Amino acid sequence: MTVLVHAKADLAKARAALPGRVAVVPTMGALHAGHLALVKRAKEVADSVIVTVFVNPLQFRPNEDLDTYPRTLDADLAMCEAEGVDVVFAPNVNEMYPDGREGLTTVHAGPDGEILEGASRPGFFTGVLTVVSKLFHLTRPDAAVFGEKDFQQLAMVRRMARDLDTGIEVVAVATDREPDGLARSSRNVYLSGADRAAALAIPRAIAAAQDAPDPLAAARAVLAAEPGLDVDYVAVRSADLGEAPDRGPARILIAAKAGTTRLIDNAPVTVGDAR
Ligand code: PAF
């Protein structure tokens, strides 16, 4: 039986009753199979699992989709029940930010938070790291599970967990994909048929990059051939988001808009080596 709590005080009571090692899966809700893969992994690495559901206003810019972001708590709860989640913590904005956001103490990423998503969405990682830090304090987990789909977020959270001596093990789960190859995202529900057709150039670009000695050029060529996609960035970086190596393992990261929906994706590639 999953316990649903909205208040921090009730979370503290529910947390105190959890046996053994505890893993947290932080989410913004609108749960899908990708989130369930995170929950399954959480159950492997811990005895008890807490899922948090909170659409964090701090990580949305004024022109972004905070108001329209899908909110499906009843369905989220049913999915958590089915997966054997112990506690769902679904606070409202006032519970999380009772003193408002003016003058709020925040957590800033280092310089890696200024590139890619951080360059396109200034303040995004401050919003993410601040809420993840609060969720870590509130849930006091031994482990926290994040998806590789948000690869830079995963790297930033991992770095924060280490830099701030949280002692929390950050566990990564590979990106879950829909049958047509599109990375699963709560935002996929926004895509029209035409948007979705255009969006599929992203997994195609990744496949081309994985098959070419120059992954960046291969991905760019595929993306350029899709007029329905507005590419924000396509970059090859090292696995820890440093400069791309001349040869060897690296990561390709892509952000693009299909219609009004911004999508991100990434995958491992090998530079300088045709497969
Ligand atoms: O990846 C997300 O859903 C969010 O960025 C997170 C980690 C739950 C913080 O709000």
PDB file of C-alpha atoms and ligand atoms in Angstrom:
ATOM      1  CA  MET A   1       0.000   0.000   0.000  1.00  0.00           C
ATOM      2  CA  THR A   2       1.480   3.322  -1.071  1.00  0.00           C
ATOM      3  CA  VAL A   3       1.215   6.156   1.442  1.00  0.00           C
ATOM      4  CA  LEU A   4       0.455   9.534  -0.175  1.00  0.00           C
ATOM      5  CA  VAL A   5       1.650  12.573   1.764  1.00  0.00           C
ATOM      6  CA  HIS A   6       1.495  16.253   0.866  1.00  0.00           C
ATOM      7  CA  ALA A   7       2.982  17.851   3.990  1.00  0.00           C
ATOM      8  CA  LYS A   8       6.644  17.771   5.023  1.00  0.00           C
ATOM      9  CA  ALA A   9       5.657  16.774   8.573  1.00  0.00           C
ATOM     10  CA  ASP A  10       3.732  13.746   7.252  1.00  0.00           C
ATOM     11  CA  LEU A  11       6.646  12.837   5.007  1.00  0.00           C
ATOM     12  CA  ALA A  12       8.952  12.887   8.035  1.00  0.00           C
ATOM     13  CA  LYS A  13       6.631  10.443   9.855  1.00  0.00           C
ATOM     14  CA  ALA A  14       6.311   8.159   6.821  1.00  0.00           C
ATOM     15  CA  ARG A  15      10.081   8.274   6.233  1.00  0.00           C
ATOM     16  CA  ALA A  16      10.794   7.338   9.860  1.00  0.00           C
ATOM     17  CA  ALA A  17       8.677   4.191   9.464  1.00  0.00           C
ATOM     18  CA  LEU A  18      10.511   2.945   6.342  1.00  0.00           C
ATOM     19  CA  PRO A  19      12.707  -0.099   6.892  1.00  0.00           C
ATOM     20  CA  GLY A  20      16.243  -0.562   5.557  1.00  0.00           C
ATOM     21  CA  ARG A  21      17.959   1.336   2.776  1.00  0.00           C
ATOM     22  CA  VAL A  22      15.809   4.055   1.222  1.00  0.00           C
ATOM     23  CA  ALA A  23      15.921   5.259  -2.391  1.00  0.00           C
ATOM     24  CA  VAL A  24      14.208   8.379  -3.695  1.00  0.00           C
ATOM     25  CA  VAL A  25      13.006   8.924  -7.262  1.00  0.00           C
ATOM     26  CA  PRO A  26      12.445  12.672  -7.768  1.00  0.00           C
ATOM     27  CA  THR A  27       9.891  13.406 -10.536  1.00  0.00           C
ATOM     28  CA  MET A  28       7.597  16.136 -11.774  1.00  0.00           C
ATOM     29  CA  GLY A  29       4.797  13.577 -12.145  1.00  0.00           C
ATOM     30  CA  ALA A  30       2.964  12.695 -15.381  1.00  0.00           C
ATOM     31  CA  LEU A  31       4.639   9.357 -14.848  1.00  0.00           C
ATOM     32  CA  HIS A  32       5.343   7.070 -17.806  1.00  0.00           C
ATOM     33  CA  ALA A  33       7.283   3.877 -18.473  1.00  0.00           C
ATOM     34  CA  GLY A  34      10.565   5.804 -18.237  1.00  0.00           C
ATOM     35  CA  HIS A  35       9.777   6.770 -14.636  1.00  0.00           C
ATOM     36  CA  LEU A  36       8.749   3.201 -13.857  1.00  0.00           C
ATOM     37  CA  ALA A  37      12.188   2.037 -14.990  1.00  0.00           C
ATOM     38  CA  LEU A  38      13.638   4.448 -12.393  1.00  0.00           C
ATOM     39  CA  VAL A  39      11.326   3.008  -9.719  1.00  0.00           C
ATOM     40  CA  LYS A  40      12.280  -0.571 -10.651  1.00  0.00           C
ATOM     41  CA  ARG A  41      15.960   0.329 -10.321  1.00  0.00           C
ATOM     42  CA  ALA A  42      15.252   2.045  -6.990  1.00  0.00           C
ATOM     43  CA  LYS A  43      13.707  -1.181  -5.720  1.00  0.00           C
ATOM     44  CA  GLU A  44      16.862  -3.049  -6.751  1.00  0.00           C
ATOM     45  CA  VAL A  45      19.209  -0.735  -4.877  1.00  0.00           C
ATOM     46  CA  ALA A  46      17.085  -0.165  -1.755  1.00  0.00           C
ATOM     47  CA  ASP A  47      14.550  -1.793   0.553  1.00  0.00           C
ATOM     48  CA  SER A  48      12.107   1.126   0.521  1.00  0.00           C
ATOM     49  CA  VAL A  49      11.226   3.625  -2.211  1.00  0.00           C
ATOM     50  CA  ILE A  50       9.927   7.197  -2.054  1.00  0.00           C
ATOM     51  CA  VAL A  51       8.707   8.889  -5.252  1.00  0.00           C
ATOM     52  CA  THR A  52       8.397  12.672  -5.150  1.00  0.00           C
ATOM     53  CA  VAL A  53       5.949  14.427  -7.471  1.00  0.00           C
ATOM     54  CA  PHE A  54       6.454  18.175  -7.687  1.00  0.00           C
ATOM     55  CA  VAL A  55       6.339  20.515 -10.680  1.00  0.00           C
ATOM     56  CA  ASN A  56       9.062  22.853  -9.497  1.00  0.00           C
ATOM     57  CA  PRO A  57       8.374  26.454 -10.558  1.00  0.00           C
ATOM     58  CA  LEU A  58      11.999  27.390  -9.832  1.00  0.00           C
ATOM     59  CA  GLN A  59      13.249  25.522 -12.903  1.00  0.00           C
ATOM     60  CA  PHE A  60      10.810  27.093 -15.400  1.00  0.00           C
ATOM     61  CA  ARG A  61      11.442  30.399 -17.133  1.00  0.00           C
ATOM     62  CA  PRO A  62       8.481  32.773 -17.590  1.00  0.00           C
ATOM     63  CA  ASN A  63       8.014  31.775 -21.248  1.00  0.00           C
ATOM     64  CA  GLU A  64       8.084  28.027 -20.512  1.00  0.00           C
ATOM     65  CA  ASP A  65       5.329  25.485 -19.884  1.00  0.00           C
ATOM     66  CA  LEU A  66       4.897  25.666 -16.077  1.00  0.00           C
ATOM     67  CA  ASP A  67       1.127  26.263 -16.282  1.00  0.00           C
ATOM     68  CA  THR A  68       0.450  23.630 -18.926  1.00  0.00           C
ATOM     69  CA  TYR A  69       2.892  20.966 -17.660  1.00  0.00           C
ATOM     70  CA  PRO A  70       0.760  17.770 -17.331  1.00  0.00           C
ATOM     71  CA  ARG A  71      -0.425  17.100 -13.780  1.00  0.00           C
ATOM     72  CA  THR A  72      -1.868  13.598 -13.333  1.00  0.00           C
ATOM     73  CA  LEU A  73      -1.514  12.778  -9.629  1.00  0.00           C
ATOM     74  CA  ASP A  74      -4.284  10.122  -9.475  1.00  0.00           C
ATOM     75  CA  ALA A  75      -2.753   8.167 -12.364  1.00  0.00           C
ATOM     76  CA  ASP A  76       0.749   8.692 -10.914  1.00  0.00           C
ATOM     77  CA  LEU A  77      -0.386   7.272  -7.596  1.00  0.00           C
ATOM     78  CA  ALA A  78      -2.000   4.228  -9.250  1.00  0.00           C
ATOM     79  CA  MET A  79       1.259   3.533 -11.124  1.00  0.00           C
ATOM     80  CA  CYS A  80       3.261   3.859  -7.915  1.00  0.00           C
ATOM     81  CA  GLU A  81       0.844   1.474  -6.128  1.00  0.00           C
ATOM     82  CA  ALA A  82       1.275  -1.053  -8.935  1.00  0.00           C
ATOM     83  CA  GLU A  83       5.075  -0.813  -8.650  1.00  0.00           C
ATOM     84  CA  GLY A  84       5.064  -1.228  -4.860  1.00  0.00           C
ATOM     85  CA  VAL A  85       6.322   2.291  -4.060  1.00  0.00           C
ATOM     86  CA  ASP A  86       6.192   2.878  -0.300  1.00  0.00           C
ATOM     87  CA  VAL A  87       5.651   6.634  -0.150  1.00  0.00           C
ATOM     88  CA  VAL A  88       4.616   9.308  -2.658  1.00  0.00           C
ATOM     89  CA  PHE A  89       5.430  12.849  -1.559  1.00  0.00           C
ATOM     90  CA  ALA A  90       3.393  15.359  -3.570  1.00  0.00           C
ATOM     91  CA  PRO A  91       3.725  18.789  -1.942  1.00  0.00           C
ATOM     92  CA  ASN A  92       2.230  22.002  -3.304  1.00  0.00           C
ATOM     93  CA  VAL A  93       4.310  25.089  -4.086  1.00  0.00           C
ATOM     94  CA  ASN A  94       3.544  26.704  -0.737  1.00  0.00           C
ATOM     95  CA  GLU A  95       4.702  23.612   1.136  1.00  0.00           C
ATOM     96  CA  MET A  96       8.018  23.642  -0.720  1.00  0.00           C
ATOM     97  CA  TYR A  97       8.576  27.414  -0.774  1.00  0.00           C
ATOM     98  CA  PRO A  98       6.604  28.737   2.237  1.00  0.00           C
ATOM     99  CA  ASP A  99       8.546  32.020   2.306  1.00  0.00           C
ATOM    100  CA  GLY A 100       8.129  32.554  -1.427  1.00  0.00           C
ATOM    101  CA  ARG A 101      10.946  32.607  -3.901  1.00  0.00           C
ATOM    102  CA  GLU A 102      12.144  36.160  -3.287  1.00  0.00           C
ATOM    103  CA  GLY A 103      15.470  36.002  -1.433  1.00  0.00           C
ATOM    104  CA  LEU A 104      15.447  32.203  -1.425  1.00  0.00           C
ATOM    105  CA  THR A 105      18.717  30.428  -0.593  1.00  0.00           C
ATOM    106  CA  THR A 106      19.641  28.449  -3.687  1.00  0.00           C
ATOM    107  CA  VAL A 107      22.188  25.882  -4.893  1.00  0.00           C
ATOM    108  CA  HIS A 108      24.248  26.893  -7.932  1.00  0.00           C
ATOM    109  CA  ALA A 109      25.927  24.477 -10.282  1.00  0.00           C
ATOM    110  CA  GLY A 110      29.558  25.044 -11.203  1.00  0.00           C
ATOM    111  CA  PRO A 111      30.555  26.132 -14.732  1.00  0.00           C
ATOM    112  CA  ASP A 112      29.225  22.904 -16.296  1.00  0.00           C
ATOM    113  CA  GLY A 113      25.796  24.219 -15.393  1.00  0.00           C
ATOM    114  CA  GLU A 114      26.283  27.161 -17.781  1.00  0.00           C
ATOM    115  CA  ILE A 115      26.639  25.091 -20.969  1.00  0.00           C
ATOM    116  CA  LEU A 116      24.052  23.264 -23.117  1.00  0.00           C
ATOM    117  CA  GLU A 117      20.760  23.319 -21.125  1.00  0.00           C
ATOM    118  CA  GLY A 118      22.208  25.928 -18.780  1.00  0.00           C
ATOM    119  CA  ALA A 119      23.027  28.246 -21.708  1.00  0.00           C
ATOM    120  CA  SER A 120      19.604  27.805 -23.314  1.00  0.00           C
ATOM    121  CA  ARG A 121      17.643  27.954 -20.060  1.00  0.00           C
ATOM    122  CA  PRO A 122      19.470  30.355 -17.700  1.00  0.00           C
ATOM    123  CA  GLY A 123      18.729  29.536 -14.066  1.00  0.00           C
ATOM    124  CA  PHE A 124      17.482  26.037 -14.904  1.00  0.00           C
ATOM    125  CA  PHE A 125      20.125  24.150 -12.957  1.00  0.00           C
ATOM    126  CA  THR A 126      19.834  26.473  -9.967  1.00  0.00           C
ATOM    127  CA  GLY A 127      16.150  25.561  -9.917  1.00  0.00           C
ATOM    128  CA  VAL A 128      16.841  21.858 -10.295  1.00  0.00           C
ATOM    129  CA  LEU A 129      19.680  21.632  -7.780  1.00  0.00           C
ATOM    130  CA  THR A 130      17.818  23.719  -5.213  1.00  0.00           C
ATOM    131  CA  VAL A 131      14.724  21.515  -5.304  1.00  0.00           C
ATOM    132  CA  VAL A 132      16.722  18.272  -5.480  1.00  0.00           C
ATOM    133  CA  SER A 133      18.751  19.415  -2.495  1.00  0.00           C
ATOM    134  CA  LYS A 134      15.545  20.159  -0.565  1.00  0.00           C
ATOM    135  CA  LEU A 135      14.090  16.783  -1.563  1.00  0.00           C
ATOM    136  CA  PHE A 136      17.288  15.079  -0.392  1.00  0.00           C
ATOM    137  CA  HIS A 137      17.005  16.779   3.011  1.00  0.00           C
ATOM    138  CA  LEU A 138      13.301  15.951   3.284  1.00  0.00           C
ATOM    139  CA  THR A 139      13.527  12.304   2.227  1.00  0.00           C
ATOM    140  CA  ARG A 140      16.995  11.516   3.700  1.00  0.00           C
ATOM    141  CA  PRO A 141      17.678   8.778   1.129  1.00  0.00           C
ATOM    142  CA  ASP A 142      20.638   6.419   0.890  1.00  0.00           C
ATOM    143  CA  ALA A 143      20.304   6.443  -2.900  1.00  0.00           C
ATOM    144  CA  ALA A 144      18.639   8.673  -5.504  1.00  0.00           C
ATOM    145  CA  VAL A 145      17.715   7.471  -8.979  1.00  0.00           C
ATOM    146  CA  PHE A 146      17.832   9.713 -12.084  1.00  0.00           C
ATOM    147  CA  GLY A 147      17.429   9.019 -15.807  1.00  0.00           C
ATOM    148  CA  GLU A 148      20.181   9.422 -18.378  1.00  0.00           C
ATOM    149  CA  LYS A 149      17.587  11.122 -20.589  1.00  0.00           C
ATOM    150  CA  ASP A 150      18.423  14.334 -18.685  1.00  0.00           C
ATOM    151  CA  PHE A 151      22.123  13.624 -18.969  1.00  0.00           C
ATOM    152  CA  GLN A 152      23.403  17.033 -17.911  1.00  0.00           C
ATOM    153  CA  GLN A 153      20.978  17.111 -14.977  1.00  0.00           C
ATOM    154  CA  LEU A 154      22.276  13.700 -13.895  1.00  0.00           C
ATOM    155  CA  ALA A 155      25.865  14.998 -14.072  1.00  0.00           C
ATOM    156  CA  MET A 156      24.976  18.169 -12.133  1.00  0.00           C
ATOM    157  CA  VAL A 157      23.118  16.235  -9.422  1.00  0.00           C
ATOM    158  CA  ARG A 158      25.945  13.724  -9.121  1.00  0.00           C
ATOM    159  CA  ARG A 159      28.454  16.549  -8.734  1.00  0.00           C
ATOM    160  CA  MET A 160      26.274  18.322  -6.159  1.00  0.00           C
ATOM    161  CA  ALA A 161      25.840  15.102  -4.159  1.00  0.00           C
ATOM    162  CA  ARG A 162      29.623  14.748  -4.061  1.00  0.00           C
ATOM    163  CA  ASP A 163      30.570  18.415  -3.576  1.00  0.00           C
ATOM    164  CA  LEU A 164      28.095  18.921  -0.731  1.00  0.00           C
ATOM    165  CA  ASP A 165      29.049  15.643   0.988  1.00  0.00           C
ATOM    166  CA  THR A 166      25.506  14.325   0.961  1.00  0.00           C
ATOM    167  CA  GLY A 167      26.672  10.718   1.193  1.00  0.00           C
ATOM    168  CA  ILE A 168      23.833   9.857  -1.205  1.00  0.00           C
ATOM    169  CA  GLU A 169      24.560   7.359  -3.978  1.00  0.00           C
ATOM    170  CA  VAL A 170      23.290   8.758  -7.296  1.00  0.00           C
ATOM    171  CA  VAL A 171      22.120   5.899  -9.527  1.00  0.00           C
ATOM    172  CA  ALA A 172      21.645   6.340 -13.306  1.00  0.00           C
ATOM    173  CA  VAL A 173      19.142   4.522 -15.510  1.00  0.00           C
ATOM    174  CA  ALA A 174      19.411   4.308 -19.319  1.00  0.00           C
ATOM    175  CA  THR A 175      16.899   6.259 -21.403  1.00  0.00           C
ATOM    176  CA  ASP A 176      13.640   4.468 -22.075  1.00  0.00           C
ATOM    177  CA  ARG A 177      12.405   4.860 -25.660  1.00  0.00           C
ATOM    178  CA  GLU A 178       9.021   4.589 -27.330  1.00  0.00           C
ATOM    179  CA  PRO A 179       8.722   1.917 -30.070  1.00  0.00           C
ATOM    180  CA  ASP A 180       9.530   4.525 -32.759  1.00  0.00           C
ATOM    181  CA  GLY A 181      12.764   5.486 -30.955  1.00  0.00           C
ATOM    182  CA  LEU A 182      11.645   8.779 -29.404  1.00  0.00           C
ATOM    183  CA  ALA A 183      12.999   9.157 -25.859  1.00  0.00           C
ATOM    184  CA  ARG A 184      10.141   8.923 -23.367  1.00  0.00           C
ATOM    185  CA  SER A 185       9.233  12.289 -21.878  1.00  0.00           C
ATOM    186  CA  SER A 186       6.187  13.698 -20.110  1.00  0.00           C
ATOM    187  CA  ARG A 187       6.284  16.449 -22.755  1.00  0.00           C
ATOM    188  CA  ASN A 188       5.721  13.977 -25.630  1.00  0.00           C
ATOM    189  CA  VAL A 189       1.963  14.328 -25.012  1.00  0.00           C
ATOM    190  CA  TYR A 190       2.188  17.856 -26.449  1.00  0.00           C
ATOM    191  CA  LEU A 191       3.367  16.608 -29.871  1.00  0.00           C
ATOM    192  CA  SER A 192       0.959  16.744 -32.826  1.00  0.00           C
ATOM    193  CA  GLY A 193       1.315  14.036 -35.505  1.00  0.00           C
ATOM    194  CA  ALA A 194       3.446  16.365 -37.641  1.00  0.00           C
ATOM    195  CA  ASP A 195       5.573  17.403 -34.649  1.00  0.00           C
ATOM    196  CA  ARG A 196       6.163  13.795 -33.761  1.00  0.00           C
ATOM    197  CA  ALA A 197       7.219  12.900 -37.305  1.00  0.00           C
ATOM    198  CA  ALA A 198       9.719  15.789 -37.187  1.00  0.00           C
ATOM    199  CA  ALA A 199      10.889  14.803 -33.690  1.00  0.00           C
ATOM    200  CA  LEU A 200      11.900  11.382 -34.952  1.00  0.00           C
ATOM    201  CA  ALA A 201      14.838  13.047 -36.713  1.00  0.00           C
ATOM    202  CA  ILE A 202      16.410  13.228 -33.220  1.00  0.00           C
ATOM    203  CA  PRO A 203      16.757   9.456 -32.651  1.00  0.00           C
ATOM    204  CA  ARG A 204      17.695   9.148 -36.341  1.00  0.00           C
ATOM    205  CA  ALA A 205      20.473  11.701 -35.833  1.00  0.00           C
ATOM    206  CA  ILE A 206      21.676   9.785 -32.781  1.00  0.00           C
ATOM    207  CA  ALA A 207      21.718   6.502 -34.708  1.00  0.00           C
ATOM    208  CA  ALA A 208      23.723   8.172 -37.513  1.00  0.00           C
ATOM    209  CA  ALA A 209      26.145   9.650 -34.952  1.00  0.00           C
ATOM    210  CA  GLN A 210      26.684   6.249 -33.369  1.00  0.00           C
ATOM    211  CA  ASP A 211      27.618   4.845 -36.746  1.00  0.00           C
ATOM    212  CA  ALA A 212      30.063   7.525 -37.932  1.00  0.00           C
ATOM    213  CA  PRO A 213      33.678   8.507 -37.159  1.00  0.00           C
ATOM    214  CA  ASP A 214      32.536  12.152 -36.946  1.00  0.00           C
ATOM    215  CA  PRO A 215      29.389  11.852 -34.791  1.00  0.00           C
ATOM    216  CA  LEU A 216      28.745  15.605 -34.731  1.00  0.00           C
ATOM    217  CA  ALA A 217      28.779  15.997 -38.518  1.00  0.00           C
ATOM    218  CA  ALA A 218      26.620  12.896 -38.991  1.00  0.00           C
ATOM    219  CA  ALA A 219      23.991  14.113 -36.515  1.00  0.00           C
ATOM    220  CA  ARG A 220      23.998  17.640 -37.927  1.00  0.00           C
ATOM    221  CA  ALA A 221      23.373  16.310 -41.439  1.00  0.00           C
ATOM    222  CA  VAL A 222      20.309  14.328 -40.336  1.00  0.00           C
ATOM    223  CA  LEU A 223      18.891  17.215 -38.283  1.00  0.00           C
ATOM    224  CA  ALA A 224      19.457  19.734 -41.097  1.00  0.00           C
ATOM    225  CA  ALA A 225      17.383  17.560 -43.435  1.00  0.00           C
ATOM    226  CA  GLU A 226      14.296  17.874 -41.178  1.00  0.00           C
ATOM    227  CA  PRO A 227      12.614  21.264 -41.727  1.00  0.00           C
ATOM    228  CA  GLY A 228      10.050  20.621 -38.966  1.00  0.00           C
ATOM    229  CA  LEU A 229      12.723  20.722 -36.296  1.00  0.00           C
ATOM    230  CA  ASP A 230      14.215  23.868 -34.790  1.00  0.00           C
ATOM    231  CA  VAL A 231      17.589  22.743 -33.434  1.00  0.00           C
ATOM    232  CA  ASP A 232      18.771  24.505 -30.277  1.00  0.00           C
ATOM    233  CA  TYR A 233      22.079  22.657 -29.924  1.00  0.00           C
ATOM    234  CA  VAL A 234      23.818  19.511 -31.006  1.00  0.00           C
ATOM    235  CA  ALA A 235      27.106  18.866 -29.241  1.00  0.00           C
ATOM    236  CA  VAL A 236      29.602  16.125 -28.598  1.00  0.00           C
ATOM    237  CA  ARG A 237      31.209  16.227 -25.159  1.00  0.00           C
ATOM    238  CA  SER A 238      33.191  13.844 -23.023  1.00  0.00           C
ATOM    239  CA  ALA A 239      31.134  11.540 -20.790  1.00  0.00           C
ATOM    240  CA  ASP A 240      31.583  14.021 -17.907  1.00  0.00           C
ATOM    241  CA  LEU A 241      30.590  16.948 -20.169  1.00  0.00           C
ATOM    242  CA  GLY A 242      34.156  18.204 -20.764  1.00  0.00           C
ATOM    243  CA  GLU A 243      35.635  18.931 -24.206  1.00  0.00           C
ATOM    244  CA  ALA A 244      35.033  16.120 -26.694  1.00  0.00           C
ATOM    245  CA  PRO A 245      38.021  13.789 -27.075  1.00  0.00           C
ATOM    246  CA  ASP A 246      39.815  13.527 -30.462  1.00  0.00           C
ATOM    247  CA  ARG A 247      39.208   9.801 -30.360  1.00  0.00           C
ATOM    248  CA  GLY A 248      37.271   7.449 -28.134  1.00  0.00           C
ATOM    249  CA  PRO A 249      34.075   7.353 -26.088  1.00  0.00           C
ATOM    250  CA  ALA A 250      31.998  10.532 -25.874  1.00  0.00           C
ATOM    251  CA  ARG A 251      28.390  11.666 -25.581  1.00  0.00           C
ATOM    252  CA  ILE A 252      26.191  13.366 -28.144  1.00  0.00           C
ATOM    253  CA  LEU A 253      23.571  15.742 -26.747  1.00  0.00           C
ATOM    254  CA  ILE A 254      20.737  17.275 -28.749  1.00  0.00           C
ATOM    255  CA  ALA A 255      18.024  19.822 -27.938  1.00  0.00           C
ATOM    256  CA  ALA A 256      15.427  20.840 -30.515  1.00  0.00           C
ATOM    257  CA  LYS A 257      11.889  22.134 -30.779  1.00  0.00           C
ATOM    258  CA  ALA A 258       9.208  20.245 -32.707  1.00  0.00           C
ATOM    259  CA  GLY A 259       6.357  22.741 -32.987  1.00  0.00           C
ATOM    260  CA  THR A 260       6.334  24.417 -29.575  1.00  0.00           C
ATOM    261  CA  THR A 261       7.660  21.375 -27.712  1.00  0.00           C
ATOM    262  CA  ARG A 262      11.286  21.392 -26.646  1.00  0.00           C
ATOM    263  CA  LEU A 263      12.857  17.927 -26.632  1.00  0.00           C
ATOM    264  CA  ILE A 264      16.255  16.737 -25.442  1.00  0.00           C
ATOM    265  CA  ASP A 265      18.065  13.478 -26.059  1.00  0.00           C
ATOM    266  CA  ASN A 266      21.584  12.054 -25.780  1.00  0.00           C
ATOM    267  CA  ALA A 267      23.521   8.849 -26.253  1.00  0.00           C
ATOM    268  CA  PRO A 268      27.038   7.434 -26.128  1.00  0.00           C
ATOM    269  CA  VAL A 269      29.119   7.767 -29.315  1.00  0.00           C
ATOM    270  CA  THR A 270      32.685   6.975 -30.319  1.00  0.00           C
ATOM    271  CA  VAL A 271      34.772   9.731 -31.916  1.00  0.00           C
ATOM    272  CA  GLY A 272      37.167   8.774 -34.701  1.00  0.00           C
ATOM    273  CA  ASP A 273      36.004   5.227 -35.074  1.00  0.00           C
ATOM    274  CA  ALA A 274      33.600   4.026 -37.737  1.00  0.00           C
ATOM    275  CA  ARG A 275      31.756   0.955 -36.453  1.00  0.00           C
TER     276      ARG A 275
HETATM  277  O1  PAF B   1      13.878  15.554 -14.053  1.00  0.00           O
HETATM  278  C1  PAF B   1      12.915  16.065 -13.436  1.00  0.00           C
HETATM  279  O2  PAF B   1      11.769  15.621 -13.522  1.00  0.00           O
HETATM  280  C2  PAF B   1      13.155  17.288 -12.567  1.00  0.00           C
HETATM  281  O3  PAF B   1      14.128  18.116 -13.117  1.00  0.00           O
HETATM  282  C3  PAF B   1      13.484  16.932 -11.112  1.00  0.00           C
HETATM  283  C4  PAF B   1      14.791  16.175 -11.000  1.00  0.00           C
HETATM  284  C5  PAF B   1      12.354  16.114 -10.506  1.00  0.00           C
HETATM  285  C6  PAF B   1      13.631  18.220 -10.276  1.00  0.00           C
HETATM  286  O4  PAF B   1      12.460  18.980 -10.304  1.00  0.00           O
END
